[in-house]
Amino acid sequence: MNIYPSIFDYMLKQLDDNIKYLNTSKAFAAFIMILMNIGSRYVNVKFSDTQEVYLRHVFSKNVLVFAISWLGSRDIYLAIIITVMFTLIVDVFLNDESDYSIVPENTTIKYTKQLDLDGDGKLSKDEIEKAKDILKRATKLENKSKHLNALQKFKVSDTYMFPN
């Protein structure tokens, strides 16, 4: 029986000690805040389409949840647990396309039923095109309304007479 700790045990102990130090470090907290600010505003990195999709939909969400969890708890282990739990809940249990979804069936098909004009339970190309047409018309009306409001503001400012 070996009474001396193994190299692996020693490395794990060192890693744990370093993480515990980072958990209480105000400098590390400030560094993370700076990284978040720079990363969200100034870093412009060109990615391939595949990389961009991965970063936008998978990686960035988990990193953001971890960063928020760590900033709130100041505990890396707890932040990892919260990130894993959040990912499981959102991506597995509340995802209506997952096999393990707990979302009631009647709430997942609500929007499909509104678009399904013939009631056959499937969206045809014609129904999708009609929905797109409605969105286009709504966008045009919104733009027209914004244009008229801007024009009205211009007329009001144009009719104001400055004293001589």
Short mmCIF file of C-alpha atoms in Angstrom, two decimals:
data_model
loop_
_atom_site.label_atom_id
_atom_site.label_comp_id
_atom_site.label_asym_id
_atom_site.label_seq_id
_atom_site.Cartn_x
_atom_site.Cartn_y
_atom_site.Cartn_z
CA MET A 1 0.00 0.00 0.00
CA ASN A 2 1.45 3.31 -1.10
CA ILE A 3 1.16 6.03 1.55
CA TYR A 4 2.42 8.76 -0.74
CA PRO A 5 -0.15 10.51 -2.92
CA SER A 6 0.11 9.78 -6.59
CA ILE A 7 1.13 12.41 -9.10
CA PHE A 8 -2.44 12.47 -10.40
CA ASP A 9 -3.82 13.15 -6.90
CA TYR A 10 -1.24 15.89 -6.44
CA MET A 11 -2.20 17.51 -9.75
CA LEU A 12 -5.90 17.39 -8.88
CA LYS A 13 -5.19 18.95 -5.49
CA GLN A 14 -3.15 21.72 -7.13
CA LEU A 15 -5.91 22.35 -9.68
CA ASP A 16 -8.52 22.48 -6.93
CA ASP A 17 -6.39 24.90 -4.88
CA ASN A 18 -5.91 27.16 -7.91
CA ILE A 19 -9.64 27.16 -8.70
CA LYS A 20 -10.47 27.97 -5.07
CA TYR A 21 -8.02 30.87 -5.27
CA LEU A 22 -9.68 32.14 -8.47
CA ASN A 23 -13.09 31.84 -6.80
CA THR A 24 -12.09 34.48 -4.26
CA SER A 25 -9.96 36.66 -6.52
CA LYS A 26 -11.30 40.14 -7.23
CA ALA A 27 -8.66 40.52 -9.93
CA PHE A 28 -9.98 37.43 -11.74
CA ALA A 29 -13.52 38.84 -11.51
CA ALA A 30 -12.35 42.12 -13.01
CA PHE A 31 -10.47 40.27 -15.75
CA ILE A 32 -13.61 38.28 -16.66
CA MET A 33 -15.65 41.50 -16.81
CA ILE A 34 -13.09 43.09 -19.12
CA LEU A 35 -13.09 39.99 -21.33
CA MET A 36 -16.88 40.09 -21.54
CA ASN A 37 -16.93 43.76 -22.50
CA ILE A 38 -14.21 43.43 -25.11
CA GLY A 39 -15.64 40.23 -26.49
CA SER A 40 -19.13 41.60 -26.85
CA ARG A 41 -18.25 44.95 -28.40
CA TYR A 42 -14.91 45.15 -30.12
CA VAL A 43 -13.75 41.74 -31.22
CA ASN A 44 -14.59 41.15 -34.86
CA VAL A 45 -13.45 37.74 -35.99
CA LYS A 46 -14.27 36.25 -39.37
CA PHE A 47 -15.60 32.71 -39.14
CA SER A 48 -16.74 30.22 -41.72
CA ASP A 49 -20.49 29.71 -41.95
CA THR A 50 -20.27 26.45 -40.01
CA GLN A 51 -18.17 28.03 -37.26
CA GLU A 52 -20.51 30.99 -37.04
CA VAL A 53 -23.57 28.77 -36.65
CA TYR A 54 -21.81 26.70 -33.99
CA LEU A 55 -20.64 29.75 -32.06
CA ARG A 56 -23.95 31.55 -32.33
CA HIS A 57 -26.22 28.67 -31.41
CA VAL A 58 -24.20 26.32 -29.22
CA PHE A 59 -20.98 27.70 -27.82
CA SER A 60 -21.87 31.33 -27.12
CA LYS A 61 -25.00 30.48 -25.13
CA ASN A 62 -23.12 28.13 -22.83
CA VAL A 63 -20.22 30.53 -22.32
CA LEU A 64 -22.62 33.38 -21.58
CA VAL A 65 -24.57 31.28 -19.07
CA PHE A 66 -21.30 30.23 -17.42
CA ALA A 67 -20.05 33.83 -17.24
CA ILE A 68 -23.31 35.08 -15.74
CA SER A 69 -23.42 32.17 -13.28
CA TRP A 70 -19.85 32.74 -12.21
CA LEU A 71 -20.33 36.49 -11.81
CA GLY A 72 -23.36 35.84 -9.64
CA SER A 73 -21.89 33.06 -7.51
CA ARG A 74 -18.12 33.70 -7.69
CA ASP A 75 -17.75 29.91 -7.64
CA ILE A 76 -16.45 28.11 -10.72
CA TYR A 77 -17.78 24.70 -9.68
CA LEU A 78 -21.25 26.09 -9.01
CA ALA A 79 -21.16 28.02 -12.30
CA ILE A 80 -20.33 24.80 -14.18
CA ILE A 81 -23.21 22.97 -12.46
CA ILE A 82 -25.63 25.82 -13.25
CA THR A 83 -24.47 25.90 -16.89
CA VAL A 84 -24.98 22.15 -17.28
CA MET A 85 -28.41 22.32 -15.61
CA PHE A 86 -29.48 25.29 -17.74
CA THR A 87 -28.37 23.52 -20.91
CA LEU A 88 -30.23 20.34 -19.96
CA ILE A 89 -33.41 22.20 -19.08
CA VAL A 90 -33.48 24.50 -22.11
CA ASP A 91 -32.04 22.22 -24.79
CA VAL A 92 -33.59 18.92 -23.67
CA PHE A 93 -36.60 19.29 -21.38
CA LEU A 94 -38.09 22.53 -22.77
CA ASN A 95 -37.22 21.82 -26.41
CA ASP A 96 -40.40 20.64 -28.11
CA GLU A 97 -38.34 18.78 -30.71
CA SER A 98 -36.49 16.70 -28.09
CA ASP A 99 -37.48 13.14 -27.20
CA TYR A 100 -37.39 14.14 -23.52
CA SER A 101 -39.50 17.29 -23.88
CA ILE A 102 -41.87 18.08 -21.02
CA VAL A 103 -43.65 20.84 -22.96
CA PRO A 104 -47.34 19.99 -23.35
CA GLU A 105 -48.31 19.01 -26.90
CA ASN A 106 -51.14 21.56 -27.09
CA THR A 107 -48.70 24.48 -26.65
CA THR A 108 -46.21 23.32 -29.26
CA ILE A 109 -48.67 23.20 -32.14
CA LYS A 110 -50.52 26.42 -31.36
CA TYR A 111 -48.74 28.49 -33.99
CA THR A 112 -48.86 25.77 -36.62
CA LYS A 113 -52.65 25.57 -36.24
CA GLN A 114 -52.97 29.30 -36.86
CA LEU A 115 -51.10 28.98 -40.14
CA ASP A 116 -52.79 25.73 -41.21
CA LEU A 117 -55.68 27.19 -43.22
CA ASP A 118 -57.13 23.94 -44.56
CA GLY A 119 -56.91 22.11 -41.22
CA ASP A 120 -54.99 19.09 -42.50
CA GLY A 121 -52.31 19.37 -39.80
CA LYS A 122 -49.55 20.17 -42.30
CA LEU A 123 -48.29 23.46 -43.66
CA SER A 124 -48.39 23.50 -47.43
CA LYS A 125 -46.21 25.73 -49.58
CA ASP A 126 -49.28 27.84 -50.34
CA GLU A 127 -50.00 28.39 -46.64
CA ILE A 128 -46.38 29.33 -46.00
CA GLU A 129 -46.44 31.77 -48.94
CA LYS A 130 -49.64 33.36 -47.59
CA ALA A 131 -47.99 33.81 -44.20
CA LYS A 132 -44.94 35.40 -45.86
CA ASP A 133 -47.24 37.71 -47.85
CA ILE A 134 -48.96 38.82 -44.64
CA LEU A 135 -45.57 39.57 -43.07
CA LYS A 136 -44.48 41.56 -46.14
CA ARG A 137 -47.67 43.64 -46.04
CA ALA A 138 -47.28 44.23 -42.30
CA THR A 139 -43.68 45.36 -42.83
CA LYS A 140 -44.75 47.75 -45.60
CA LEU A 141 -47.47 49.23 -43.38
CA GLU A 142 -45.02 49.65 -40.52
CA ASN A 143 -42.47 51.36 -42.79
CA LYS A 144 -45.17 53.62 -44.25
CA SER A 145 -46.29 54.58 -40.75
CA LYS A 146 -42.71 55.40 -39.72
CA HIS A 147 -42.27 57.46 -42.89
CA LEU A 148 -45.48 59.42 -42.26
CA ASN A 149 -44.49 60.07 -38.63
CA ALA A 150 -41.09 61.36 -39.73
CA LEU A 151 -42.74 63.55 -42.37
CA GLN A 152 -45.19 64.91 -39.79
CA LYS A 153 -42.32 65.78 -37.43
CA PHE A 154 -40.54 67.52 -40.30
CA LYS A 155 -43.66 69.58 -41.13
CA VAL A 156 -44.07 70.59 -37.48
CA SER A 157 -40.45 71.72 -37.22
CA ASP A 158 -40.67 73.46 -40.63
CA THR A 159 -43.68 75.59 -39.64
CA TYR A 160 -42.11 76.89 -36.45
CA MET A 161 -41.11 80.52 -36.91
CA PHE A 162 -38.03 81.80 -35.21
CA PRO A 163 -38.29 85.33 -33.78
CA ASN A 164 -36.32 88.03 -35.59
#
